[in-house]
Short mmCIF file of C-alpha atoms in Angstrom, two decimals:
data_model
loop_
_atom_site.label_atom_id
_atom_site.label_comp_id
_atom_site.label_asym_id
_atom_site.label_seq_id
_atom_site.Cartn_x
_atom_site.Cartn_y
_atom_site.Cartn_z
CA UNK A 1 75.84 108.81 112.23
CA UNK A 2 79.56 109.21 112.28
CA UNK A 3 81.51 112.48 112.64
CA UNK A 4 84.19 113.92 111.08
CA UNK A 5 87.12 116.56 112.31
CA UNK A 6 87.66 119.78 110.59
CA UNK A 7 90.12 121.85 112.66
CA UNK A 8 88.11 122.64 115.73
CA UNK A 9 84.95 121.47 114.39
CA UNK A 10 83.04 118.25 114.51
CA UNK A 11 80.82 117.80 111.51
CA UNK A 12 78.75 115.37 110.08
CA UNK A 13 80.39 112.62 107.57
CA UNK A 14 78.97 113.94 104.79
CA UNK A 15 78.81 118.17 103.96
CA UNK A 16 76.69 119.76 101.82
CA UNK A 17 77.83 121.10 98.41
CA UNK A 18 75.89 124.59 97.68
CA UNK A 19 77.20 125.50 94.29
CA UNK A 20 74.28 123.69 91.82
CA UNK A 21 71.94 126.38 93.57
CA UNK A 22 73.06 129.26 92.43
CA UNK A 23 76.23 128.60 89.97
CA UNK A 24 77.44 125.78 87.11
CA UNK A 25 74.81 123.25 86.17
CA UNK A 26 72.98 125.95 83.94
CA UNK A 27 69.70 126.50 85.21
CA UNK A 28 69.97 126.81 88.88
CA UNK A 29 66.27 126.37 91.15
CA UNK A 30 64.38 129.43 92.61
CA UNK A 31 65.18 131.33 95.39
CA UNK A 32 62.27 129.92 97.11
CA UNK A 33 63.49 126.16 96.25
CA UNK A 34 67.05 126.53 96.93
CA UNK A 35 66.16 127.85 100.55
CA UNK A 36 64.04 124.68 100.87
CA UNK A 37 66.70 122.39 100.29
CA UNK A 38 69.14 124.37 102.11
CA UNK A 39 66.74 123.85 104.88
CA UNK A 40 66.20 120.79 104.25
CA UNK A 41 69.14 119.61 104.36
CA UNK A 42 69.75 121.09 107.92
CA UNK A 43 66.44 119.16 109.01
CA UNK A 44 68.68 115.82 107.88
CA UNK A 45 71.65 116.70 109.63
CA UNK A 46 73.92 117.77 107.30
CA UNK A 47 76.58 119.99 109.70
CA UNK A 48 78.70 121.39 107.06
CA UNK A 49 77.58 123.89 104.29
CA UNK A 50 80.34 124.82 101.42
CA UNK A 51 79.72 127.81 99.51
CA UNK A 52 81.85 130.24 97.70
CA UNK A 53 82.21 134.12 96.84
CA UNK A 54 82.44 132.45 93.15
CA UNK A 55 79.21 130.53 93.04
CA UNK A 56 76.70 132.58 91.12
CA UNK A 57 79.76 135.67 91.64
CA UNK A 58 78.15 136.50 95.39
CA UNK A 59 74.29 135.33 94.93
CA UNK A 60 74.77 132.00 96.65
CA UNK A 61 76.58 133.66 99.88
CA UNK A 62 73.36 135.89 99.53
CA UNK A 63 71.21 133.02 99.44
CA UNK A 64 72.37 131.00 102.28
CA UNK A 65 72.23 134.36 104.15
CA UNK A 66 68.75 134.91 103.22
CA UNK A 67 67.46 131.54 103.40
CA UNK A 68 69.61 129.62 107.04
CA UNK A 69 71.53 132.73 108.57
CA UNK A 70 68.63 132.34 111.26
CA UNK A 71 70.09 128.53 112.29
CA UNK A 72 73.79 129.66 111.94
CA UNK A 73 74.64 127.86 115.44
CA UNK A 74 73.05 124.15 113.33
CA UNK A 75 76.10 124.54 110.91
CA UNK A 76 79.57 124.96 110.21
CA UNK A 77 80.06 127.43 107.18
CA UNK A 78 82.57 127.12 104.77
CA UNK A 79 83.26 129.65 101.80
CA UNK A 80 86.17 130.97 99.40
CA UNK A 81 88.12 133.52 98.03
CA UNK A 82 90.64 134.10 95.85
CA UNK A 83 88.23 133.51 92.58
CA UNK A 84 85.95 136.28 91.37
CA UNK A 85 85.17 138.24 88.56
CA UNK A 86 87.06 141.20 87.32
CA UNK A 87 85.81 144.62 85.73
CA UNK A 88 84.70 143.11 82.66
CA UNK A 89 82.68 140.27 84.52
CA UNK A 90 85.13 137.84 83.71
CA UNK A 91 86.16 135.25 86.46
CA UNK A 92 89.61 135.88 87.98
CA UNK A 93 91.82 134.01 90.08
CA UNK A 94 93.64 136.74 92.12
CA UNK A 95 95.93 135.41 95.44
CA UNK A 96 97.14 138.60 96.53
CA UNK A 97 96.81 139.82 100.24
CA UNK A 98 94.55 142.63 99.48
CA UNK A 99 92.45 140.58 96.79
CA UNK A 100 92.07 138.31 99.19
CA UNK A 101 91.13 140.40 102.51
CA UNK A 102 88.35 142.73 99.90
CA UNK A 103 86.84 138.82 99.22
CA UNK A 104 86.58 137.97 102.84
CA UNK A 105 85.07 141.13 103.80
CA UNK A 106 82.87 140.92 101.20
CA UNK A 107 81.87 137.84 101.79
CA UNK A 108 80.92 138.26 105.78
CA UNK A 109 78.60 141.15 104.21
CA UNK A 110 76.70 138.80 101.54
CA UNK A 111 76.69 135.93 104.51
CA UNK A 112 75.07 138.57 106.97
CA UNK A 113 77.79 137.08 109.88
CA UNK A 114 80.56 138.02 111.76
CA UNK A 115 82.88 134.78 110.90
CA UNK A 116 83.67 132.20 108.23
CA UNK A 117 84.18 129.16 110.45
CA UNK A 118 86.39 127.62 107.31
CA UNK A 119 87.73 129.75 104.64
CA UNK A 120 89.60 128.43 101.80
CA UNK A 121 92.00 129.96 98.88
CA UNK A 122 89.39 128.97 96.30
CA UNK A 123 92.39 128.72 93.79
CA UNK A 124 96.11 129.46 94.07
CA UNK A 125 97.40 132.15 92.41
CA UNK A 126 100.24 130.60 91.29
CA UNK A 127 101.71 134.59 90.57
CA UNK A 128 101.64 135.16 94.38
CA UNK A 129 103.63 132.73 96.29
CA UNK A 130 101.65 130.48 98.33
CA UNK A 131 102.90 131.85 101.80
CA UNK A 132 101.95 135.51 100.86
CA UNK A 133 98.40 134.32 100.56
CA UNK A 134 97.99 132.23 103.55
CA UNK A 135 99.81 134.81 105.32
CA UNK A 136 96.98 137.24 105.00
CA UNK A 137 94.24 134.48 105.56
CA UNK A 138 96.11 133.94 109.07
CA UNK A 139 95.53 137.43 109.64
CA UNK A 140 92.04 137.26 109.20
CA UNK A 141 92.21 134.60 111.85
CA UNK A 142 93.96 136.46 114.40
CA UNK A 143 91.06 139.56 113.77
CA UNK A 144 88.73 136.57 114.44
CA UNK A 145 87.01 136.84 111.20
CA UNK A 146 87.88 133.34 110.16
CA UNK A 147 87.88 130.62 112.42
CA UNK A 148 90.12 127.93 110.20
CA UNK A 149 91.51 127.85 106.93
CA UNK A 150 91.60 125.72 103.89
CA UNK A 151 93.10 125.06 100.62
CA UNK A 152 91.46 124.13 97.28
CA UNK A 153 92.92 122.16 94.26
CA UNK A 154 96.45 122.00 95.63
CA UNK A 155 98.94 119.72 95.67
CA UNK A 156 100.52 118.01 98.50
CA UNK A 157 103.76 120.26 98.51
CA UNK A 158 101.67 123.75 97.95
CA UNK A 159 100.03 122.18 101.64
CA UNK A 160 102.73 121.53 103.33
CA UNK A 161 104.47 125.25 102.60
CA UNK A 162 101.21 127.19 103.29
CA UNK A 163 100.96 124.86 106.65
CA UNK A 164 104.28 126.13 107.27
CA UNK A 165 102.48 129.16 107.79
CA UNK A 166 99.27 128.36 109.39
CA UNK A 167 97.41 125.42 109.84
CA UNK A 168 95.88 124.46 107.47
CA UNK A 169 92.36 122.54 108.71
CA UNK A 170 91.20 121.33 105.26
CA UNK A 171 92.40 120.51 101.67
CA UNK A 172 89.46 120.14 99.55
CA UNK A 173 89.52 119.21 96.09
CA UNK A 174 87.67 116.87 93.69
CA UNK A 175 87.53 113.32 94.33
CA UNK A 176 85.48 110.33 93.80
CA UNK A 177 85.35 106.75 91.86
CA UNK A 178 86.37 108.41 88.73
CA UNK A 179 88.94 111.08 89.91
CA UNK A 180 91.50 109.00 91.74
CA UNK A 181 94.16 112.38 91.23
CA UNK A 182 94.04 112.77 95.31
CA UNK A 183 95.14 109.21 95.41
CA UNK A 184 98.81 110.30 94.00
CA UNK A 185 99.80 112.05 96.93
CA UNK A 186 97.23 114.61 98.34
CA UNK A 187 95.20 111.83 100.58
CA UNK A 188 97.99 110.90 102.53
CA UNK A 189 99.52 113.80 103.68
CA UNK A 190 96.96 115.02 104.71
CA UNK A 191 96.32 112.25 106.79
CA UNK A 192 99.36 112.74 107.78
CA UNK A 193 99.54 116.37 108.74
CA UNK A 194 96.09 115.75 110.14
CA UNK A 195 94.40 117.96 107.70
CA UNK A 196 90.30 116.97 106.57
CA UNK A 197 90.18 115.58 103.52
CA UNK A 198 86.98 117.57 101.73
CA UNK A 199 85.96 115.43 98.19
CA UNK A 200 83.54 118.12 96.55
CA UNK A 201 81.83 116.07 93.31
CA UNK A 202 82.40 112.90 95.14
CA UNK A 203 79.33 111.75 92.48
CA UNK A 204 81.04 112.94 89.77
CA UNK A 205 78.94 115.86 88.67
CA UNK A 206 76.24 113.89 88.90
CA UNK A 207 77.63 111.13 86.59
CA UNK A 208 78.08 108.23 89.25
CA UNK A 209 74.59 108.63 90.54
CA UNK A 210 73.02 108.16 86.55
CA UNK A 211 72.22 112.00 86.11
CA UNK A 212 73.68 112.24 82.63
CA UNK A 213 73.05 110.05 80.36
CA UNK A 214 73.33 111.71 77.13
CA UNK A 215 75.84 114.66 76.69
CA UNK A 216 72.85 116.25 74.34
CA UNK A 217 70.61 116.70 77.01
CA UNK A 218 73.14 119.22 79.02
CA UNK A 219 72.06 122.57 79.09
CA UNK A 220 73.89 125.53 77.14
CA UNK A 221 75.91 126.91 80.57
CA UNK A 222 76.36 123.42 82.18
CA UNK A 223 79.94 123.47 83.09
CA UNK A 224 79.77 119.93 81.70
CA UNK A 225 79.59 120.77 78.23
CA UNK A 226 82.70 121.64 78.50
CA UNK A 227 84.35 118.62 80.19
CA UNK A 228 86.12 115.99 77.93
CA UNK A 229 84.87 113.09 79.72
CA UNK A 230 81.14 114.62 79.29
CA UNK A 231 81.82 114.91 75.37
CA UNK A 232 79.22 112.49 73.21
CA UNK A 233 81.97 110.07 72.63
CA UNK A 234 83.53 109.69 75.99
CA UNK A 235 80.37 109.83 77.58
CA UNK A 236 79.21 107.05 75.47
CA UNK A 237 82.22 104.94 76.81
CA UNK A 238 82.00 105.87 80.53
CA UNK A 239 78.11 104.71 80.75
CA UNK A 240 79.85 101.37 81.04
CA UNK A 241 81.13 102.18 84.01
CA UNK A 242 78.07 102.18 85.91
CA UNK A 243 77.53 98.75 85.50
CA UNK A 244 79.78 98.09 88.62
CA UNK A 245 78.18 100.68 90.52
CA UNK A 246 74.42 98.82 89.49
CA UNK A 247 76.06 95.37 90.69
CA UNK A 248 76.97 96.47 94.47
CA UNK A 249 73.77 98.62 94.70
CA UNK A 250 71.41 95.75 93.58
CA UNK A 251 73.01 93.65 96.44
CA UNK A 252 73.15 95.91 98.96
CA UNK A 253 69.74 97.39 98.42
CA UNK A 254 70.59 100.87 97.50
CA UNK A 255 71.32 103.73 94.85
CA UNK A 256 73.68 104.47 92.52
CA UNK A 257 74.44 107.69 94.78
CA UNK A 258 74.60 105.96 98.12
CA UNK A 259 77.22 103.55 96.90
CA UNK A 260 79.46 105.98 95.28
CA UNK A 261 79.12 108.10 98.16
CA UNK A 262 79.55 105.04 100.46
CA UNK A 263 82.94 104.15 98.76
CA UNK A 264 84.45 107.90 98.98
CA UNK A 265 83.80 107.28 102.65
CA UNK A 266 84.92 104.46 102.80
CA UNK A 267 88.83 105.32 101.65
CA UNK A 268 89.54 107.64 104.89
CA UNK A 269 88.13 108.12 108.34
CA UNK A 270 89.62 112.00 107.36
CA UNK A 271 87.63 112.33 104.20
CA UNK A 272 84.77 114.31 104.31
CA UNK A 273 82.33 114.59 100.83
CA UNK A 274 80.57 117.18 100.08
CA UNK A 275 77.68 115.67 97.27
CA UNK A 276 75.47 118.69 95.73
CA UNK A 277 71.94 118.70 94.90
CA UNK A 278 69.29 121.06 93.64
CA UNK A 279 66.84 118.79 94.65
CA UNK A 280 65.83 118.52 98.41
CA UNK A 281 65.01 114.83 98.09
CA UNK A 282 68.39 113.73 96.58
CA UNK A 283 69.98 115.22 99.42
CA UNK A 284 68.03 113.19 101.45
CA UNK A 285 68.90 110.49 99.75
CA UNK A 286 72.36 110.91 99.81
CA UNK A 287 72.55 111.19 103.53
CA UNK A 288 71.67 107.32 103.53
CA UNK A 289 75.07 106.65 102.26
CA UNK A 290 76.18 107.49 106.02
CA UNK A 291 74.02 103.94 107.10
CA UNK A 292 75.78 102.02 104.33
CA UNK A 293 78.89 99.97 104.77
CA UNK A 294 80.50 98.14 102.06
CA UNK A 295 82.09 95.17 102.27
CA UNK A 296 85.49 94.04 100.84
CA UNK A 297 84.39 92.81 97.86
CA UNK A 298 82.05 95.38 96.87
CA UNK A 299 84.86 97.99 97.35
CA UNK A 300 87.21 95.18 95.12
CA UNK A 301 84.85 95.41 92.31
CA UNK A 302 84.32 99.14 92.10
CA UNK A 303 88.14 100.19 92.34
CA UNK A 304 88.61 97.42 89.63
CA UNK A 305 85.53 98.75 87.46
CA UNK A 306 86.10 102.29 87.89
CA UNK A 307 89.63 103.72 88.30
CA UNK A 308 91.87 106.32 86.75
CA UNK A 309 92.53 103.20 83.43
CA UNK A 310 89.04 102.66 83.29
CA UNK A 311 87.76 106.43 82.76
CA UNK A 312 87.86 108.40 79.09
CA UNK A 313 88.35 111.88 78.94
CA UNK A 314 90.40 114.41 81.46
CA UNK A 315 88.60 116.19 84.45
CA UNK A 316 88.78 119.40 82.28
CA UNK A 317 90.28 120.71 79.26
CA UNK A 318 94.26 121.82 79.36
CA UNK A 319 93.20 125.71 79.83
CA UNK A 320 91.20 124.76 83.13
CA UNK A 321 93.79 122.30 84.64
CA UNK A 322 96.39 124.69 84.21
CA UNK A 323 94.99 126.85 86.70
CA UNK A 324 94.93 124.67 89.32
CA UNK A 325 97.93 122.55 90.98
CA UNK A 326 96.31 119.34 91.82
CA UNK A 327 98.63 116.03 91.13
CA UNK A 328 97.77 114.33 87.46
CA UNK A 329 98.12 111.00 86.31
#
């Protein structure tokens, strides 16, 4: 198994998404279930564990407390904050110092530990300048409540002024065969600046590994309804796209998952996905993209079949990607 570097820490090549058990893909498993594939997952090696205050507004802090608090030294925990809900319930991206000090608190209460060994700026707040933010977040570090810090969904110049600040350890945003945004100018600096790469839907919500075949079947709540490139007519025009996927894992003996998950891998020794799962025995099954290793051509024939050209319908619709500050196309 290969490592990867975040900050300090040495984790495993491929983290562990947490979000689809408590938040997003409508129905999310019982409590019972999502501590077995939390556990699970541990038992496979998976060394990095992403959640969020945001996912499921606090329950899925609460449920990796309740469920692998008790094998905290096995992991490396990432969360969030920065994104919550307001007085009305309503989800609220709020970057101010205070905001974001009341999140972190809050959070090391729900997680039932005394640090956050990565903790990102879920979203940036683009009403508080980006330094303001990160300035607090460094504080936290000094008080030794964080251990490193991250950034989510920004671009490459938002980085470099908050690592003006601090170090920043990690950049995560989404990235995968059919999201090639990070491509523009995010992926190399932070190879550059020597900043971890973290791809969260590096199987594109499930898409890349044949989970949605028919936008009908999505659940009312399934973030996906929403998406433009999950709508019945786009959809029907990105099945196609699999076909390239089927090719490579015919010949190389594997799954749909393993390969997309192989060829995220594949683009950066600095990349690190983070796949999520419901389902104990997919995560399993994504770990065997670590054994997987494609060659040339198989990596020729998937950036050729599925690229930013090739893909109908935007990541999310114009309200959503105005809140975030991620290169486009």
């Amino acid at each position: 198994m290969t490592n990867r570097k975040i900050g300090r820490f040495e984790v495993s090549a491929l983290g562990l998404g947490c979000m689809s058990l408590s938040h997003g893909y409508a129905t999310p498993p019982s409590i019972d279930e999502g501590a077995r594939v939390l556990n699970s997952a541990l038992d496979d090696g998976y060394t990095l564990l992403d959640t969020a205050a945001m996912y499921g507004f606090g329950a899925n802090e609460t449920l990796l407390a309740n469920s692998i608090m008790h094998r905290r030294d096995d992991f490396v925990l990432a969360s969030k904050g920065g994104m919550f809900r307001d007085d009305q319930g309503q989800r609220l991206i709020d970057g101010r110092p205070q905001t974001l000090r009341t999140h972190c608190e809050a959070s090391l209460a729900r997680l039932n530990t005394d640090r956050i060994d990565l903790y990102y700026l879920h979203r940036w707040d683009k009403s508080v300048p980006i330094e303001d933010s990160v300035g607090e977040m460094a504080r936290l570090v000094d008080e030794g409540k964080v251990l490193e810090l991250g950034l989510s969904e920004v671009s490459a110049d938002t980085l470099r002024r908050a690592h003006a600040v601090h170090p920043i350890a990690a950049l995560q945003t989404e990235y995968s065969l059919w999201t090639r945004n990070p491509e523009i100018a995010v992926l190399d600096a932070c190879k550059q600046m020597g900043v971890a790469f973290v791809a969260f839907s590096p199987l594109g919500r499930g898409f890349l590994a044949g989970g949605v075949a028919d936008s009908a079947a999505l659940e009312p709540g399934d973030m996906r309804v929403n998406m433009p490139r999950f709508s019945a007519d786009n959809l029907a025009i990105n099945l196609g796209l699999l076909n390239a996927i089927d090719t490579v894992a015919g010949a190389m003996s594997a799954t749909r998952a393993q390969v997309a998950l192989a060829w995220c891998l594949a683009q950066g020794d600095h990349i690190v996905p983070i796949p999520g799962t419901a389902d104990a025995a997919h995560a399993t099954e994504n770990w065997g993209a670590l054994d997987l290793h494609l060659r040339p051509e198989h990596l020729a024939l998937l950036n050729q079949g599925i690229n930013q050209s090739t893909v109908v319908g935007g990541r999310y619709t114009p309200a959503f990607q105005a809140e975030i500050d991620t290169e486009t196309f």
